[in-house]
């Protein structure tokens, strides 16, 4: 099936180079989105699909793993349909912008909510952060599972639309500890560099970092960490730092320097709709269908049949259709992919799926905390939303922590240092299928977050002690210093080598593949999207060579 694979690994470098690529980018960014949209190279406008369809390959989701799958399938000459439950973010709102301002969120901010649910719920214990909004397919979702809530991106680009852009390659020894069956030589020699190049990863100029008011908050946290004898490291990002410098000098419209991140960046961010997905569409073989949620998977005559609900922007299902495909790639994220496979196994639709589907879930040890600085240690009213520095205490044998120095751009001096700590928490959750709601429920008990809080507390107690500072208790609700009830980094649920073979092929069902963060067993020690992307590159290369080109 299909022609020989062609990998244009250097398609992107750091900017968009080829004509086909530009055409793809234009198609992804200019198609109409008043409801359902189909984005393809030949048709950049809304098209009514027939009631039933057939495609050689379907990719569910459009985040990192899905985007890699779509591009590599498209380059291999395979006609591929990408299904995304969120919208394509290409149509400006009444303010002329695609995404809404973080400090004045409107309906574009969150996925069908009547009120925003920002991770930092209060300031000085006051309920001043969240706003009333109208329900709409907004770009950020918070999926609540009792003691653990998971933030995810919704829309063409998935998490890349809302995240902090930190593009971190994990320490090699920890990668090998977590995924011992994966050849580290290949990952560090080929697939991590390929992922970074394709994602458009770049570094801040250290001289600018040292001088700009926009990173004063990072420099203050760095000084406090160093005083406690801790190491700090610069962290690369996919935000275009040249653009950021032009923002600072007034030559480009502000985005990272205007507080934008959680509800989308209007400029500067190389989200995967602008990189991988634009290149996928530019192959001419890939179409993206938006507001299209894959609900069920069952076996077809050759391959799989998906039941897909297409909704309008009010959330009303306006069409339910079936799409048959020979090969199915699941890139709906840790929660989405696990739910689809668990539902398929538990309802008997795909009975051969492994008992490991639904197991091995972790929050990457995420815990957020904040410190109150002395009055003379100002963090600045101006803060860039793109983190560029971390406190690296991962080699601490007792309490390994990698803590991102996070921004808190409020437009006023608040003397707060904020951190997202990634800890080595051995606890894992599992999902069970609830037939009453037809959904997967995460089993995670509050006590399972205790190892993360212990590790983070040990690090920040050290910093507080040396600097004579204290924790802030007013930001996370419930007078807490540590927010251990939400994560930005859901990982696992369909773990590589357990629920799948060593390349993401679902056990028991040939032609069914997992390509996203659900493959990573709960922890990776750093922010995860570079790992998810590189692993998808590795797996897709093998799958295309062995299962597709050779067939
Ligand atoms: P993901 O990007 O979540 O994409 C899944 C896509 O599938 C989404 O677009 C869904 O709407 C869609 N979908 C789900 N179910 C269905 C369905 N049934 N039918 C159709 N479509 C569906 O998956 N990571 C970093 O490395 N660095 C950071 O700085 C960073 N900051 C973050 C900040 C925030 C606020 C958040 C929320 C996350 C952050 N992350 C960061 C995590 C990162 O975005 C996440 O690990 C990746 O996006 C996960 O990639 P996946 O391919 O697994």
Coordinates of C-alpha atoms and ligand atoms in Angstrom, one line a residue:
X1 CA 0.0 0.0 0.0
X2 CA 1.3 3.5 -0.9
X3 CA 4.7 4.5 -2.3
X4 CA 8.1 4.4 -0.6
X5 CA 8.4 6.8 2.4
X6 CA 10.2 10.1 1.8
X7 CA 11.4 11.9 5.0
X8 CA 12.1 15.5 4.4
X9 CA 13.7 15.9 7.8
X10 CA 15.1 19.3 7.1
X11 CA 11.8 20.6 5.8
X12 CA 11.5 23.2 8.5
X13 CA 14.8 24.1 10.0
X14 CA 13.5 27.0 12.0
X15 CA 11.4 28.7 9.5
X16 CA 9.0 27.6 6.7
X17 CA 11.0 27.0 3.7
X18 CA 9.2 25.2 0.8
X19 CA 6.4 26.4 -1.4
X20 CA 4.3 23.3 -0.7
X21 CA 4.9 23.8 3.0
X22 CA 3.7 27.4 2.7
X23 CA 0.6 26.2 0.8
X24 CA -0.1 23.8 3.6
X25 CA 0.3 26.4 6.2
X26 CA -2.1 28.7 4.3
X27 CA -4.6 25.9 4.0
X28 CA -4.4 25.1 7.7
X29 CA -4.7 28.7 8.6
X30 CA -7.3 30.1 6.3
X31 CA -10.0 27.6 5.9
X32 CA -13.5 28.7 7.2
X33 CA -14.4 27.4 10.6
X34 CA -18.0 28.4 11.0
X35 CA -18.7 24.9 12.2
X36 CA -17.3 21.9 10.6
X37 CA -14.2 22.4 8.5
X38 CA -12.2 20.1 6.3
X39 CA -8.7 21.4 5.6
X40 CA -6.8 20.0 2.7
X41 CA -4.4 21.3 0.0
X42 CA -7.0 21.2 -2.7
X43 CA -10.0 22.4 -0.7
X44 CA -9.5 25.1 1.8
X45 CA -13.2 25.7 2.5
X46 CA -16.0 24.0 4.3
X47 CA -17.2 20.9 2.4
X48 CA -20.2 18.7 3.3
X49 CA -18.9 15.1 3.6
X50 CA -20.9 12.1 2.5
X51 CA -22.6 10.1 5.3
X52 CA -20.1 7.3 5.1
X53 CA -16.5 7.5 4.1
X54 CA -13.4 5.3 3.6
X55 CA -9.8 6.3 4.0
X56 CA -6.7 4.2 3.9
X57 CA -5.6 5.8 7.2
X58 CA -7.3 7.8 9.9
X59 CA -5.5 9.7 12.7
X60 CA -7.6 10.7 15.8
X61 CA -6.5 13.9 17.3
X62 CA -4.1 16.6 16.1
X63 CA -1.6 17.2 18.9
X64 CA 2.1 16.2 18.8
X65 CA 1.9 12.4 18.2
X66 CA -1.0 12.8 15.8
X67 CA 0.7 15.5 13.8
X68 CA 3.9 13.4 13.4
X69 CA 1.7 10.4 12.2
X70 CA -0.2 12.6 9.7
X71 CA 2.9 14.1 8.2
X72 CA 4.8 10.8 7.8
X73 CA 1.7 9.1 6.4
X74 CA 1.1 11.9 4.0
X75 CA 4.8 11.8 2.9
X76 CA 4.5 8.1 2.3
X77 CA 1.7 8.8 -0.1
X78 CA -1.1 7.5 2.1
X79 CA -4.4 9.3 1.9
X80 CA -5.1 10.2 5.5
X81 CA -8.0 11.8 7.4
X82 CA -7.2 13.6 10.7
X83 CA -10.2 13.9 13.1
X84 CA -10.1 16.7 15.7
X85 CA -12.9 17.3 18.2
X86 CA -11.9 21.0 18.6
X87 CA -12.0 23.8 16.1
X88 CA -9.4 25.2 13.7
X89 CA -8.1 28.5 15.2
X90 CA -8.0 30.7 12.1
X91 CA -10.9 33.0 12.4
X92 CA -10.5 36.3 14.4
X93 CA -13.0 37.2 17.0
X94 CA -14.7 40.6 17.3
X95 CA -11.4 42.0 18.7
X96 CA -9.6 41.0 15.5
X97 CA -7.6 38.3 17.3
X98 CA -7.8 34.5 17.1
X99 CA -7.3 33.9 20.8
X100 CA -8.7 36.0 23.7
X101 CA -6.6 37.9 26.2
X102 CA -5.6 35.9 29.4
X103 CA -6.7 38.7 31.7
X104 CA -10.0 39.2 30.0
X105 CA -11.0 35.7 29.0
X106 CA -14.1 35.3 26.8
X107 CA -15.8 32.2 25.3
X108 CA -12.7 31.4 23.3
X109 CA -10.8 30.5 26.5
X110 CA -12.3 27.3 27.6
X111 CA -14.1 24.2 26.3
X112 CA -17.8 24.5 26.9
X113 CA -17.8 26.2 30.3
X114 CA -19.8 28.9 31.9
X115 CA -16.8 30.1 33.9
X116 CA -13.1 29.9 33.4
X117 CA -11.2 27.4 35.5
X118 CA -7.6 28.8 35.6
X119 CA -5.0 26.8 37.5
X120 CA -4.3 29.7 39.8
X121 CA -7.8 30.2 41.2
X122 CA -7.3 33.2 43.5
X123 CA -5.1 36.1 44.5
X124 CA -4.8 37.2 48.1
X125 CA -7.5 34.5 48.7
X126 CA -9.9 36.6 46.5
X127 CA -11.9 35.0 43.7
X128 CA -10.7 37.6 41.2
X129 CA -9.1 35.4 38.5
X130 CA -11.9 33.4 36.9
X131 CA -14.6 35.0 34.7
X132 CA -18.1 34.1 33.5
X133 CA -18.0 33.0 29.9
X134 CA -20.5 31.6 27.3
X135 CA -20.2 28.0 26.4
X136 CA -18.1 27.5 23.2
X137 CA -15.4 25.1 21.9
X138 CA -12.7 27.1 23.6
X139 CA -9.0 26.2 23.4
X140 CA -8.3 24.9 26.9
X141 CA -10.1 22.1 28.7
X142 CA -9.9 20.9 32.3
X143 CA -11.0 17.3 32.6
X144 CA -11.9 16.5 36.2
X145 CA -11.4 13.1 37.6
X146 CA -12.1 13.5 41.3
X147 CA -8.8 14.1 43.1
X148 CA -6.9 14.8 39.8
X149 CA -7.8 17.3 37.1
X150 CA -6.1 17.3 33.7
X151 CA -5.6 20.4 31.6
X152 CA -5.5 19.7 27.8
X153 CA -5.6 21.7 24.6
X154 CA -8.6 21.5 22.2
X155 CA -8.4 22.4 18.6
X156 CA -6.1 21.7 15.6
X157 CA -2.7 21.5 17.3
X158 CA -3.9 20.0 20.6
X159 CA -1.7 20.9 23.6
X160 CA 0.7 22.9 21.4
X161 CA -2.0 25.7 21.3
X162 CA -2.0 26.3 25.0
X163 CA 1.3 25.1 26.4
X164 CA 4.4 27.0 27.6
X165 CA 6.4 25.9 24.6
X166 CA 9.2 24.5 26.8
X167 CA 11.0 22.0 24.6
X168 CA 13.1 19.8 26.9
X169 CA 15.0 16.7 26.1
X170 CA 15.0 14.3 29.1
X171 CA 18.3 13.2 30.7
X172 CA 19.4 10.2 28.8
X173 CA 19.8 7.9 31.9
X174 CA 16.2 8.7 33.0
X175 CA 14.8 8.2 29.6
X176 CA 16.5 4.7 29.6
X177 CA 15.1 4.0 33.1
X178 CA 11.6 4.8 32.0
X179 CA 11.7 3.2 28.5
X180 CA 14.5 0.6 28.7
X181 CA 13.3 -1.2 25.6
X182 CA 13.8 1.9 23.4
X183 CA 17.2 2.2 21.8
X184 CA 18.6 5.4 23.4
X185 CA 21.3 5.7 20.7
X186 CA 18.7 6.1 18.0
X187 CA 16.6 8.4 20.1
X188 CA 19.4 10.8 21.0
X189 CA 21.3 10.5 17.7
X190 CA 18.3 10.7 15.3
X191 CA 14.8 11.2 16.7
X192 CA 15.2 13.8 19.4
X193 CA 17.2 16.0 16.9
X194 CA 14.6 15.4 14.2
X195 CA 11.8 16.3 16.6
X196 CA 13.5 19.5 17.7
X197 CA 14.2 20.6 14.2
X198 CA 10.7 19.9 13.0
X199 CA 9.1 21.7 16.0
X200 CA 11.3 24.8 15.4
X201 CA 13.0 24.7 18.8
X202 CA 15.2 27.7 19.6
X203 CA 17.2 29.2 22.5
X204 CA 17.0 32.5 24.1
X205 CA 20.0 34.7 23.6
X206 CA 21.7 34.6 27.1
X207 CA 22.8 38.3 26.8
X208 CA 19.3 39.4 26.2
X209 CA 18.0 37.2 29.0
X210 CA 20.4 38.9 31.4
X211 CA 19.3 42.4 30.4
X212 CA 15.6 42.4 29.7
X213 CA 12.9 43.4 32.2
X214 CA 10.8 40.5 30.8
X215 CA 12.9 37.8 32.5
X216 CA 13.6 39.5 35.7
X217 CA 11.3 37.0 37.4
X218 CA 13.6 34.2 36.2
X219 CA 16.8 35.9 37.3
X220 CA 15.4 36.5 40.8
X221 CA 14.4 32.8 41.1
X222 CA 17.8 31.7 39.7
X223 CA 19.6 33.8 42.3
X224 CA 17.5 32.3 45.1
X225 CA 18.2 28.8 43.9
X226 CA 21.9 29.4 43.6
X227 CA 22.0 30.8 47.1
X228 CA 20.7 27.4 48.2
X229 CA 23.4 25.6 46.2
X230 CA 21.1 24.5 43.5
X231 CA 21.8 24.4 39.7
X232 CA 19.7 26.1 37.1
X233 CA 19.6 25.5 33.4
X234 CA 18.4 27.3 30.3
X235 CA 15.5 25.6 28.6
X236 CA 14.8 25.8 24.9
X237 CA 11.4 26.8 23.6
X238 CA 9.3 26.7 20.4
X239 CA 8.4 30.3 20.8
X240 CA 10.3 32.4 18.3
X241 CA 12.7 34.4 20.4
X242 CA 13.5 36.8 17.5
X243 CA 9.8 37.6 17.5
X244 CA 9.9 38.1 21.2
X245 CA 12.7 40.6 21.0
X246 CA 10.8 42.5 18.3
X247 CA 7.8 42.5 20.7
X248 CA 10.1 44.0 23.4
X249 CA 11.3 46.7 21.1
X250 CA 7.8 47.6 19.9
X251 CA 8.4 46.3 16.3
X252 CA 6.1 43.3 16.5
X253 CA 2.6 42.7 18.0
X254 CA 2.9 41.5 21.6
X255 CA 1.9 37.9 22.5
X256 CA 4.3 36.3 25.0
X257 CA 4.9 39.8 26.3
X258 CA 1.1 40.5 26.5
X259 CA 0.4 37.6 29.0
X260 CA -0.8 35.2 26.3
X261 CA -0.3 31.5 26.8
X262 CA -3.0 29.5 28.5
X263 CA -5.8 30.5 26.2
X264 CA -3.6 30.5 23.1
X265 CA -0.8 32.8 21.6
X266 CA -1.8 35.2 18.8
X267 CA 1.8 35.5 17.6
X268 CA 5.3 33.9 18.0
X269 CA 4.4 30.4 19.0
X270 CA 5.3 27.5 16.7
X271 CA 2.4 25.3 17.5
X272 CA 2.1 22.1 15.5
X273 CA -0.7 23.5 13.2
X274 CA 2.1 25.8 11.9
X275 CA 4.8 23.1 11.7
X276 CA 4.0 19.4 11.4
X277 CA 0.3 19.8 10.4
X278 CA 1.0 22.5 7.8
X279 CA 3.6 20.2 6.3
X280 CA 1.2 17.2 6.4
X281 CA -1.5 19.1 4.6
X282 CA 1.1 20.3 2.1
X283 CA 1.8 16.7 1.0
X284 CA -1.7 16.8 -0.6
X285 CA -2.6 13.5 1.0
X286 CA -3.8 14.7 4.4
X287 CA -7.2 16.3 5.3
X288 CA -8.2 17.6 8.7
X289 CA -11.8 17.4 9.8
X290 CA -12.6 19.7 12.8
X291 CA -15.3 19.5 15.4
X292 CA -15.3 15.8 14.7
X293 CA -15.1 13.6 17.8
X294 CA -14.3 9.9 17.3
X295 CA -16.7 8.2 19.7
X296 CA -16.4 4.4 19.0
X297 CA -14.1 2.0 17.2
X298 CA -15.1 -1.4 16.0
X299 CA -13.7 -3.9 13.5
X300 CA -14.4 -3.5 9.8
X301 CA -14.2 -5.9 6.9
X302 CA -10.5 -4.8 6.4
X303 CA -9.4 -2.7 9.3
X304 CA -11.5 -0.5 11.5
X305 CA -14.7 1.5 11.5
X306 CA -15.1 4.7 13.5
X307 CA -18.3 6.3 14.7
X308 CA -17.7 10.0 14.5
X309 CA -19.9 12.8 16.0
X310 CA -19.7 16.1 14.2
X311 CA -20.8 19.1 16.3
X312 CA -21.6 22.7 15.6
X313 CA -20.0 25.6 17.6
X314 CA -22.9 25.3 20.1
X315 CA -21.8 21.7 20.9
X316 CA -24.9 20.2 19.3
X317 CA -24.2 17.0 17.4
X318 CA -25.3 17.7 13.8
X319 CA -24.1 14.5 12.2
X320 CA -23.0 11.1 13.2
X321 CA -21.2 9.2 10.5
X322 CA -19.0 6.1 10.1
X323 CA -15.5 6.2 8.6
X324 CA -13.9 3.0 7.6
X325 CA -10.1 2.7 7.4
X326 CA -7.4 0.1 6.9
X327 CA -5.1 1.6 9.5
X328 CA -6.0 3.6 12.6
X329 CA -3.7 5.9 14.5
X330 CA -4.7 7.1 18.0
X331 CA -3.3 10.5 18.9
X332 CA -6.1 11.8 21.1
X333 CA -3.7 12.3 24.0
X334 CA -3.3 10.2 27.2
X335 CA -6.9 10.7 28.3
X336 CA -8.6 10.6 24.8
X337 CA -6.7 7.6 23.4
X338 CA -7.0 5.6 26.6
X339 CA -10.8 6.2 26.8
X340 CA -11.3 5.2 23.2
X341 CA -9.4 1.9 23.6
X342 CA -10.8 1.1 27.0
X343 CA -14.4 1.7 25.7
X344 CA -13.6 -0.6 22.7
X345 CA -12.3 -3.4 24.9
X346 CA -14.9 -3.2 27.6
X347 CA -17.9 -3.0 25.3
X348 CA -16.5 -6.0 23.4
X349 CA -15.9 -4.0 20.2
X350 CA -12.2 -4.8 20.2
X351 CA -12.0 -7.7 22.7
X352 CA -8.4 -8.7 22.0
X353 CA -7.0 -5.4 23.4
X354 CA -4.5 -6.1 26.2
X355 CA -5.4 -5.9 29.9
X356 CA -2.7 -3.2 30.1
X357 CA -5.0 -0.7 28.3
X358 CA -6.0 1.8 31.0
X359 CA -3.0 1.2 33.2
X360 CA 0.2 3.0 34.0
X361 CA -1.1 6.5 34.1
X362 CA 0.9 9.3 35.8
X363 CA 1.0 13.1 36.1
X364 CA 4.7 13.4 35.5
X365 CA 5.0 14.2 39.2
X366 CA 3.5 17.7 38.6
X367 CA 3.0 20.0 41.6
X368 CA 2.8 23.8 41.5
X369 CA 4.0 26.1 44.2
X370 CA 4.8 29.7 44.9
X371 CA 7.0 31.7 47.2
X372 CA 6.7 35.2 48.5
X373 CA 9.8 37.3 48.0
X374 CA 11.2 40.2 50.1
X375 CA 10.0 43.7 49.1
X376 CA 13.4 44.5 47.6
X377 CA 13.4 41.4 45.4
X378 CA 11.0 42.6 42.8
X379 CA 10.0 40.1 40.1
X380 CA 8.7 42.8 37.7
X381 CA 5.3 43.9 36.4
X382 CA 6.5 42.8 33.0
X383 CA 6.9 39.0 32.6
X384 CA 7.2 36.9 29.4
X385 CA 4.9 34.0 29.5
X386 CA 7.5 31.6 27.9
X387 CA 9.6 29.9 30.6
X388 CA 13.2 29.6 29.7
X389 CA 14.8 28.4 32.9
X390 CA 14.6 25.4 35.3
X391 CA 16.0 24.5 38.7
X392 CA 17.7 21.2 38.0
X393 CA 18.0 19.0 41.1
X394 CA 17.1 15.7 39.2
X395 CA 20.3 14.0 40.4
X396 CA 19.3 14.4 44.0
X397 CA 19.0 10.8 45.1
X398 CA 16.5 11.4 47.8
X399 CA 14.1 13.9 46.1
X400 CA 14.7 14.4 42.4
X401 CA 13.0 17.6 41.2
X402 CA 13.2 19.6 37.9
X403 CA 11.3 22.8 38.6
X404 CA 10.3 25.1 35.8
X405 CA 10.6 28.8 36.8
X406 CA 7.1 29.8 35.7
X407 CA 5.8 33.3 34.9
X408 CA 2.9 35.0 36.6
X409 CA 2.2 38.0 34.4
X410 CA -0.3 40.2 36.2
X411 CA 0.8 43.5 34.9
X412 CA 1.8 44.6 38.4
X413 CA 4.5 43.9 40.9
X414 CA 3.4 41.0 43.1
X415 CA 6.7 39.7 44.5
X416 CA 5.7 36.1 43.7
X417 CA 8.0 33.4 42.4
X418 CA 6.0 30.6 40.8
X419 CA 7.1 27.1 39.9
X420 CA 5.9 24.0 38.2
X421 CA 7.9 21.2 39.8
X422 CA 8.3 17.9 38.0
X423 CA 9.1 15.1 40.5
X424 CA 9.8 11.4 40.4
X425 CA 6.5 10.1 41.7
X426 CA 6.3 6.3 41.5
X427 CA 2.5 6.3 42.0
X428 CA 0.4 5.3 39.0
X429 CA -3.3 5.6 38.4
X430 CA -5.6 3.4 36.3
X431 CA -8.8 3.9 34.3
X432 CA -12.0 2.0 34.6
X433 CA -14.9 2.1 32.1
X434 CA -18.2 3.4 33.4
X435 CA -21.0 2.1 31.2
X436 CA -23.5 4.5 32.7
X437 CA -21.7 7.5 31.3
X438 CA -19.8 5.6 28.5
X439 CA -16.6 7.2 29.7
X440 CA -13.3 6.3 31.3
X441 CA -12.8 7.3 34.9
X442 CA -9.3 7.9 36.3
X443 CA -8.6 6.2 39.7
X444 CA -6.2 8.5 41.4
X445 CA -6.3 9.2 45.1
X446 CA -5.1 12.4 46.7
X447 CA -2.6 10.4 48.8
X448 CA -0.9 9.4 45.5
X449 CA 0.3 13.0 45.1
X450 CA 2.1 13.0 48.5
X451 CA 5.5 11.9 47.1
X452 CA 5.4 14.8 44.7
X453 CA 4.6 17.3 47.4
X454 CA 7.2 15.8 49.7
X455 CA 9.9 16.2 47.0
X456 CA 8.9 19.7 46.0
X457 CA 8.7 20.8 49.6
X458 CA 12.1 19.5 50.3
X459 CA 13.6 21.6 47.5
X460 CA 11.6 24.8 48.2
X461 CA 12.0 24.5 52.0
X462 CA 15.8 24.7 51.2
X463 CA 15.3 27.8 49.0
X464 CA 13.1 29.5 51.6
X465 CA 15.4 28.7 54.5
X466 CA 18.5 30.3 52.8
X467 CA 16.6 33.3 51.5
X468 CA 14.4 33.9 54.5
X469 CA 11.2 33.7 52.4
X470 CA 7.9 31.8 52.8
X471 CA 5.3 30.0 50.7
X472 CA 2.2 31.8 49.3
X473 CA -1.0 30.1 50.5
X474 CA -3.5 32.4 48.7
X475 CA -3.2 31.2 45.1
X476 CA -4.5 27.6 44.7
X477 CA -7.6 27.6 46.9
X478 CA -8.0 25.9 50.3
X479 CA -5.1 27.9 51.8
X480 CA -2.6 25.4 50.2
X481 CA 1.0 26.0 49.4
X482 CA 1.2 23.1 46.9
X483 CA -1.3 22.5 44.1
X484 CA -1.2 18.8 43.7
X485 CA -4.7 18.3 42.3
X486 CA -4.1 19.1 38.7
X487 CA -1.6 18.3 36.0
X488 CA -0.4 19.7 32.6
X489 CA 1.4 16.5 31.8
X490 CA -0.9 13.5 31.6
X491 CA 1.2 10.5 30.5
X492 CA 0.4 6.8 30.0
X493 CA -2.7 4.7 29.9
X494 CA -1.6 2.7 26.8
X495 CA 2.1 2.1 27.7
X496 CA 4.7 1.2 25.1
X497 CA 5.7 -2.4 25.4
X498 CA 2.7 -3.2 27.6
X499 CA -0.6 -2.2 26.0
X500 CA 1.3 -2.0 22.7
X501 CA 4.4 -3.6 21.2
X502 CA 7.7 -1.8 21.2
X503 CA 6.6 0.6 18.4
X504 CA 3.0 1.5 19.5
X505 CA 1.1 -1.3 17.7
X506 CA -1.9 -2.1 19.8
X507 CA -1.6 -5.7 21.0
X508 CA -4.2 -8.0 19.5
X509 CA -5.4 -5.7 16.7
X510 CA -3.1 -5.4 13.7
X511 CA -3.4 -2.0 11.9
X512 CA -4.2 -0.2 15.2
X513 CA -1.5 2.2 16.5
X514 CA -1.0 4.5 19.5
X515 CA 1.1 7.5 18.7
X516 CA 0.8 10.0 21.6
X517 CA 1.6 10.7 25.3
X518 CA -0.4 7.6 26.4
X519 CA 2.7 5.5 25.4
X520 CA 4.9 7.2 28.1
X521 CA 4.7 5.3 31.4
X522 CA 3.5 8.2 33.7
X523 CA 6.8 10.1 34.1
X524 CA 9.6 11.5 31.9
X525 CA 11.3 13.9 34.3
X526 CA 10.9 17.0 32.1
X527 CA 8.2 18.7 30.2
X528 CA 7.0 16.0 27.8
X529 CA 6.2 17.2 24.3
X530 CA 9.7 16.7 22.8
X531 CA 9.7 13.1 24.0
X532 CA 6.2 12.5 22.7
X533 CA 7.2 13.9 19.3
X534 CA 10.5 12.0 19.1
X535 CA 8.9 8.7 20.1
X536 CA 6.2 9.2 17.5
X537 CA 8.9 9.9 14.9
X538 CA 10.7 6.7 15.8
X539 CA 7.6 4.6 15.8
X540 CA 6.2 6.0 12.6
X541 CA 9.5 5.4 10.8
X542 CA 9.3 1.8 11.7
X543 CA 5.6 1.4 11.1
X544 CA 5.9 2.9 7.6
X545 CA 8.9 0.8 6.7
X546 CA 7.5 -2.5 8.0
X547 CA 3.7 -2.3 7.9
X548 CA 3.0 0.1 5.0
X549 CA 5.9 0.3 2.5
X550 CA 6.6 -3.4 2.7
X551 CA 2.9 -4.4 2.4
Ligands
LIG1 P1 -2.5 16.4 22.8 O1 -1.6 17.4 22.4 O2 -3.3 16.5 24.1 O3 -3.6 16.3 21.6 C1 -4.7 15.4 21.6 C2 -5.7 16.0 20.7 O4 -6.8 15.0 20.5 C3 -6.4 17.3 21.2 O5 -6.4 18.3 20.2 C4 -7.9 16.8 21.5 O6 -8.9 17.8 21.3 C5 -8.0 15.7 20.5 N1 -9.0 14.6 20.9 C6 -9.1 14.0 22.1 N2 -10.1 13.1 22.0 C7 -10.6 13.1 20.7 C8 -11.6 12.3 20.1 N3 -12.2 11.3 20.7 N4 -11.8 12.6 18.8 C9 -11.1 13.6 18.1 N5 -10.2 14.3 18.7 C10 -9.9 14.1 20.0 O7 -1.8 14.9 22.8 N6 4.7 20.2 27.6 C11 5.9 20.6 27.3 O8 6.7 19.7 26.9 N7 6.4 21.9 27.5 C12 5.5 22.8 28.1 O9 5.9 24.0 28.3 C13 4.2 22.4 28.4 N8 3.3 23.3 29.0 C14 2.0 23.0 29.1 C15 1.1 23.9 29.6 C16 -0.3 23.6 29.6 C17 -1.2 24.7 30.1 C18 -0.7 22.4 29.2 C19 -2.2 22.0 29.3 C20 0.2 21.4 28.8 C21 1.5 21.7 28.7 N9 2.5 20.8 28.3 C22 3.8 21.1 28.1 C23 2.1 19.4 28.0 C24 1.9 19.1 26.5 O10 1.2 20.1 25.8 C25 1.3 17.7 26.3 O11 2.2 16.8 26.9 C26 1.1 17.4 24.8 O12 0.2 18.3 24.2 C27 0.5 16.0 24.7 O13 0.6 15.6 23.3 P2 -0.3 14.4 22.7 O14 0.1 14.2 21.3 O15 -0.2 13.3 23.7

